[in-house]
Short mmCIF file of C-alpha atoms in Angstrom, two decimals:
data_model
loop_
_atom_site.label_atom_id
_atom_site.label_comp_id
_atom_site.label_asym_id
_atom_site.label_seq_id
_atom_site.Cartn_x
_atom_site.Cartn_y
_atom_site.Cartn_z
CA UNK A 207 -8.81 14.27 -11.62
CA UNK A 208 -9.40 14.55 -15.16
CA UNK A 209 -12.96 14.27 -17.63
CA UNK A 210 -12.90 11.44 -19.90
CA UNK A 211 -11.70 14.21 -22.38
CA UNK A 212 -8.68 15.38 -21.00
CA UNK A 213 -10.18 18.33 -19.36
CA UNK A 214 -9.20 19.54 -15.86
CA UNK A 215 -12.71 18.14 -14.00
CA UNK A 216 -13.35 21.17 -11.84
CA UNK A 217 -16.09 18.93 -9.20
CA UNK A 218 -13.04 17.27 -7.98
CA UNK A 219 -11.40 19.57 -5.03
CA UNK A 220 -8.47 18.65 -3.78
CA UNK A 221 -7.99 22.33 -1.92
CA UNK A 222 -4.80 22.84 -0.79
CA UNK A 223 -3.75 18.54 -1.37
CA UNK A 224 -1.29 16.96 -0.13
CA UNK A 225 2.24 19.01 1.06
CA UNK A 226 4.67 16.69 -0.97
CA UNK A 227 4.42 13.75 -3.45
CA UNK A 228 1.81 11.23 -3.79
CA UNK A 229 2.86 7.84 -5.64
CA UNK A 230 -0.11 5.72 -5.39
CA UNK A 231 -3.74 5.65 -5.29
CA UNK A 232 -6.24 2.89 -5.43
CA UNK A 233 -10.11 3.76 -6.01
CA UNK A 234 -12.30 1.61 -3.78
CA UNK A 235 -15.76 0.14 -4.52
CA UNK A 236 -17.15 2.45 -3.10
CA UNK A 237 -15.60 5.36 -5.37
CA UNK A 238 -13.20 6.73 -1.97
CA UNK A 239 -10.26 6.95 -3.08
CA UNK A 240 -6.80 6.30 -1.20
CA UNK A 241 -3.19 8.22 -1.91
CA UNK A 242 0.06 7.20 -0.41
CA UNK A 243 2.91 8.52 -1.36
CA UNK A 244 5.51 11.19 0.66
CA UNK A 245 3.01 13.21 2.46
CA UNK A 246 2.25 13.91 5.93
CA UNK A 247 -0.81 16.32 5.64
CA UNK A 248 -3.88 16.79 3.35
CA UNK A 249 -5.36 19.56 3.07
CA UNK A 250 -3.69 21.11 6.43
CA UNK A 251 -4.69 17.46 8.48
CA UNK A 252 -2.15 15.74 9.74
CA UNK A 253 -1.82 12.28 7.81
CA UNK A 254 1.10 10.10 8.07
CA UNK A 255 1.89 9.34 4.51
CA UNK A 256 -1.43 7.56 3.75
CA UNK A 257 -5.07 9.32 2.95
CA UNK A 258 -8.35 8.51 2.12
CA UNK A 259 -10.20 10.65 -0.33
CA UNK A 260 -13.70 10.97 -0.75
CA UNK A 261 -15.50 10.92 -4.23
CA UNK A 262 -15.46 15.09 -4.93
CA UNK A 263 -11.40 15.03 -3.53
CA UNK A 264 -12.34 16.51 0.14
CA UNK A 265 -10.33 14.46 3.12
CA UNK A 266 -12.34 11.60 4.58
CA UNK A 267 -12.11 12.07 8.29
CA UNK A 268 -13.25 8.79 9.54
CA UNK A 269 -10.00 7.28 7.66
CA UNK A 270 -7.79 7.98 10.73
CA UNK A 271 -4.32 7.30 9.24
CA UNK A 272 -2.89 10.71 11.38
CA UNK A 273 -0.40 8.78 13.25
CA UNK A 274 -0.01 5.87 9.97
CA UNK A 275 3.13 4.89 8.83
CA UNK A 276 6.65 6.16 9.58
CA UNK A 277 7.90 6.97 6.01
CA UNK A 278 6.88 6.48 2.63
CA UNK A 279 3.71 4.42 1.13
CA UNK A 280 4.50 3.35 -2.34
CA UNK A 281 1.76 0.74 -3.14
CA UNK A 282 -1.62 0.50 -2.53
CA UNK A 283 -3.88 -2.56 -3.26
CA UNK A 284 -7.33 -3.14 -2.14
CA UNK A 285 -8.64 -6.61 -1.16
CA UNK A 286 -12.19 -8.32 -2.41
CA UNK A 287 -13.06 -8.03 1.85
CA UNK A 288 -12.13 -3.92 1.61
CA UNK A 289 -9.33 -4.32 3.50
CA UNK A 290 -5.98 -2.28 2.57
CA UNK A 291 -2.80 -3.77 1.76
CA UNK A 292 0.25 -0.84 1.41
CA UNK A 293 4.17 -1.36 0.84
CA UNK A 294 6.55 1.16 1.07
CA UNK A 295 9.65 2.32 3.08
CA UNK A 296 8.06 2.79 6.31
CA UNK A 297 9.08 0.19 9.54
CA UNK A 298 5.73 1.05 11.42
CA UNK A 299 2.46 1.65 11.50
CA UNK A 300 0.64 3.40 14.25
CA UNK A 301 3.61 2.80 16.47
CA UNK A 302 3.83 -0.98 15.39
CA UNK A 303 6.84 -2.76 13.94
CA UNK A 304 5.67 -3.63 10.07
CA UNK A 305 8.44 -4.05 7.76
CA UNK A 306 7.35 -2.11 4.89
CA UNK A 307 4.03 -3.96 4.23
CA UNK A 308 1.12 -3.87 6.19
CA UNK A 309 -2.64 -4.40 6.00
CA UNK A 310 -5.13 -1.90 7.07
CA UNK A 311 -8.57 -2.24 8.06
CA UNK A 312 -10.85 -0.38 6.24
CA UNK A 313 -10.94 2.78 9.18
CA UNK A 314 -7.43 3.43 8.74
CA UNK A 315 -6.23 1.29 11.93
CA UNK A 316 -3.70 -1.47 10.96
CA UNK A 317 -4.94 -5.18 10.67
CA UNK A 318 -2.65 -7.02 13.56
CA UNK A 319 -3.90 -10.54 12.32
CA UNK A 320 -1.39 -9.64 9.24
CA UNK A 321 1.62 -10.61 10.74
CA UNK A 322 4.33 -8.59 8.76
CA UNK A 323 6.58 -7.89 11.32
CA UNK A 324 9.73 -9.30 9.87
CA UNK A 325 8.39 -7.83 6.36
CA UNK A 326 11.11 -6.96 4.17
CA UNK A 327 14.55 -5.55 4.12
CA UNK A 328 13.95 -2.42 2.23
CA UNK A 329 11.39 -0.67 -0.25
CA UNK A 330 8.20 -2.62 -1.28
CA UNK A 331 7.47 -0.60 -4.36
CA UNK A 332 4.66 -2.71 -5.85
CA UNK A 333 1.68 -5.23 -4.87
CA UNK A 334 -0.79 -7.51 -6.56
CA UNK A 335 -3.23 -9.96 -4.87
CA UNK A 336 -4.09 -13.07 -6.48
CA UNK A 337 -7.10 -14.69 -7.26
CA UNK A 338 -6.88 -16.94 -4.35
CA UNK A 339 -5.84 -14.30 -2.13
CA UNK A 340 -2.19 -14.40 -2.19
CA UNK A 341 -0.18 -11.82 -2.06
CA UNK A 342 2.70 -10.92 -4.82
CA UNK A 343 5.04 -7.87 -3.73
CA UNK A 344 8.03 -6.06 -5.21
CA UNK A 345 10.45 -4.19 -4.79
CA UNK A 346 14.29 -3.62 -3.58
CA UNK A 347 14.46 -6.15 -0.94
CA UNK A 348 16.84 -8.78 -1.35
CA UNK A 349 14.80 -10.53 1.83
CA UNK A 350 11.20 -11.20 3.15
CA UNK A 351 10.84 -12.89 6.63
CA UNK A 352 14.51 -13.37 7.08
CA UNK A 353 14.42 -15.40 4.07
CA UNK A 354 16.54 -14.32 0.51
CA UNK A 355 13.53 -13.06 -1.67
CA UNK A 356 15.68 -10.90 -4.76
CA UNK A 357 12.94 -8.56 -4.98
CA UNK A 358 9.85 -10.49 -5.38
CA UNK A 359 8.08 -12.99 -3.28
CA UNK A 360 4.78 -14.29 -2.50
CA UNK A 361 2.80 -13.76 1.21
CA UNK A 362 0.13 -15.72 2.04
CA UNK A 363 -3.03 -14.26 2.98
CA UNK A 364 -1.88 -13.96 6.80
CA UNK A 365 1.28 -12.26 5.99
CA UNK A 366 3.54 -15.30 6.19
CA UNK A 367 6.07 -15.80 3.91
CA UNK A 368 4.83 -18.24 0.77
CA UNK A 369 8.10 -20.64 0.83
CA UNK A 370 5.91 -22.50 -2.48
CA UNK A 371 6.79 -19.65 -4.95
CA UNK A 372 10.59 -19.56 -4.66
CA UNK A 373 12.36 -16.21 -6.10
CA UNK A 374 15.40 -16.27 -4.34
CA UNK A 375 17.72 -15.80 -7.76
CA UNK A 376 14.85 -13.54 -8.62
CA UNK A 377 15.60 -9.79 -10.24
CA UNK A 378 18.69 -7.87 -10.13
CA UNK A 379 17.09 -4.73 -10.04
CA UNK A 380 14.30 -2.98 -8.31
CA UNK A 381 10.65 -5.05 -9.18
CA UNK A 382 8.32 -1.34 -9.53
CA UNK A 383 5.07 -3.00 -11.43
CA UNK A 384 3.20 -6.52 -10.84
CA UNK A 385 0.28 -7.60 -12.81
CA UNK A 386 -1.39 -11.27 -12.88
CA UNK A 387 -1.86 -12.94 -15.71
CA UNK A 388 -5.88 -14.67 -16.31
CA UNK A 389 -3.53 -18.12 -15.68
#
């Protein structure tokens, strides 16, 4: 973490970090802040590509994500409700078939009412939630819910594909950033 000035900002210990990349990190209300990326330890802890931070850097234990996804976390987005919505490359979470999105509670354990089991058909690289709760994601995936998506499509706030917002001639590349416009 860095000072408003550029500075290193020496209160923030990370120790020994993560053992490979991270790629994402969202800052909660609450000032916690959660990585994903390539890792699968912090600070010597076993944590399956997905960690919660407390405010001075330290590892916050009572995020249990040790046995989390089962590759890569490349988005992170954080709902009004706290809960935790993460794409990526993974096809589980916690031993559960998610198709590279998944929601989280806000302990770590994965939200089964979001039903993303048939998910998408390769890397969600990006995420933004609506206003009204939707959710936008991004990515490589040429499919979402067995349905052609080219590389953007809209979930609705249970998980199920939004068939409204149709994107099936979509990108033809890789979707890595969303942002909402105020309209």
């Amino acid at each position: 973490r860095l000072n408003t000035n550029g500075l290193l900002d020496t209160s923030f210990n990370s120790s020994s970090g993560a053992n490979n990349y991270v790629s994402a990190i969202a800052i909660q209300s609450d000032g916690k802040i959660l990585i994903g990326g390539g890792f699968t330890t912090y600070a010597g802890t076993q944590r399956q590509y997905i960690a919660r931070l407390n405010t001075n850097g330290l590892l916050d234990t009572s995020f249990n994500s040790s046995s989390g996804a089962n590759n890569t976390v490349s988005s992170i987005a954080i709902q009004p409700d706290g809960k935790i919505l993460i794409g990526g490359a993974f096809t589980s979470y916690s031993g559960t078939q998610r198709q590279r999105i998944a929601r989280l509670n806000t302990d770590g354990s994965l939200d089964t009412s979001f039903n993303s089991s048939l998910g998408a058909n390769n890397t969600v690289s990006s995420i933004a939630i609506q206003p009204d709760g939707k959710i936008l994601i991004g990515g490589a995936f040429t499919s979402c819910s067995g349905t052609q998506r080219q590389r953007i499509a809209r979930l609705n706030t249970d998980g199920s594909l939004d068939d409204t917002f149709n994107s099936s001639s979509g990108a033809n590349n890789s979707v890595r950033a969303i942002s909402i416009q105020p309209d």
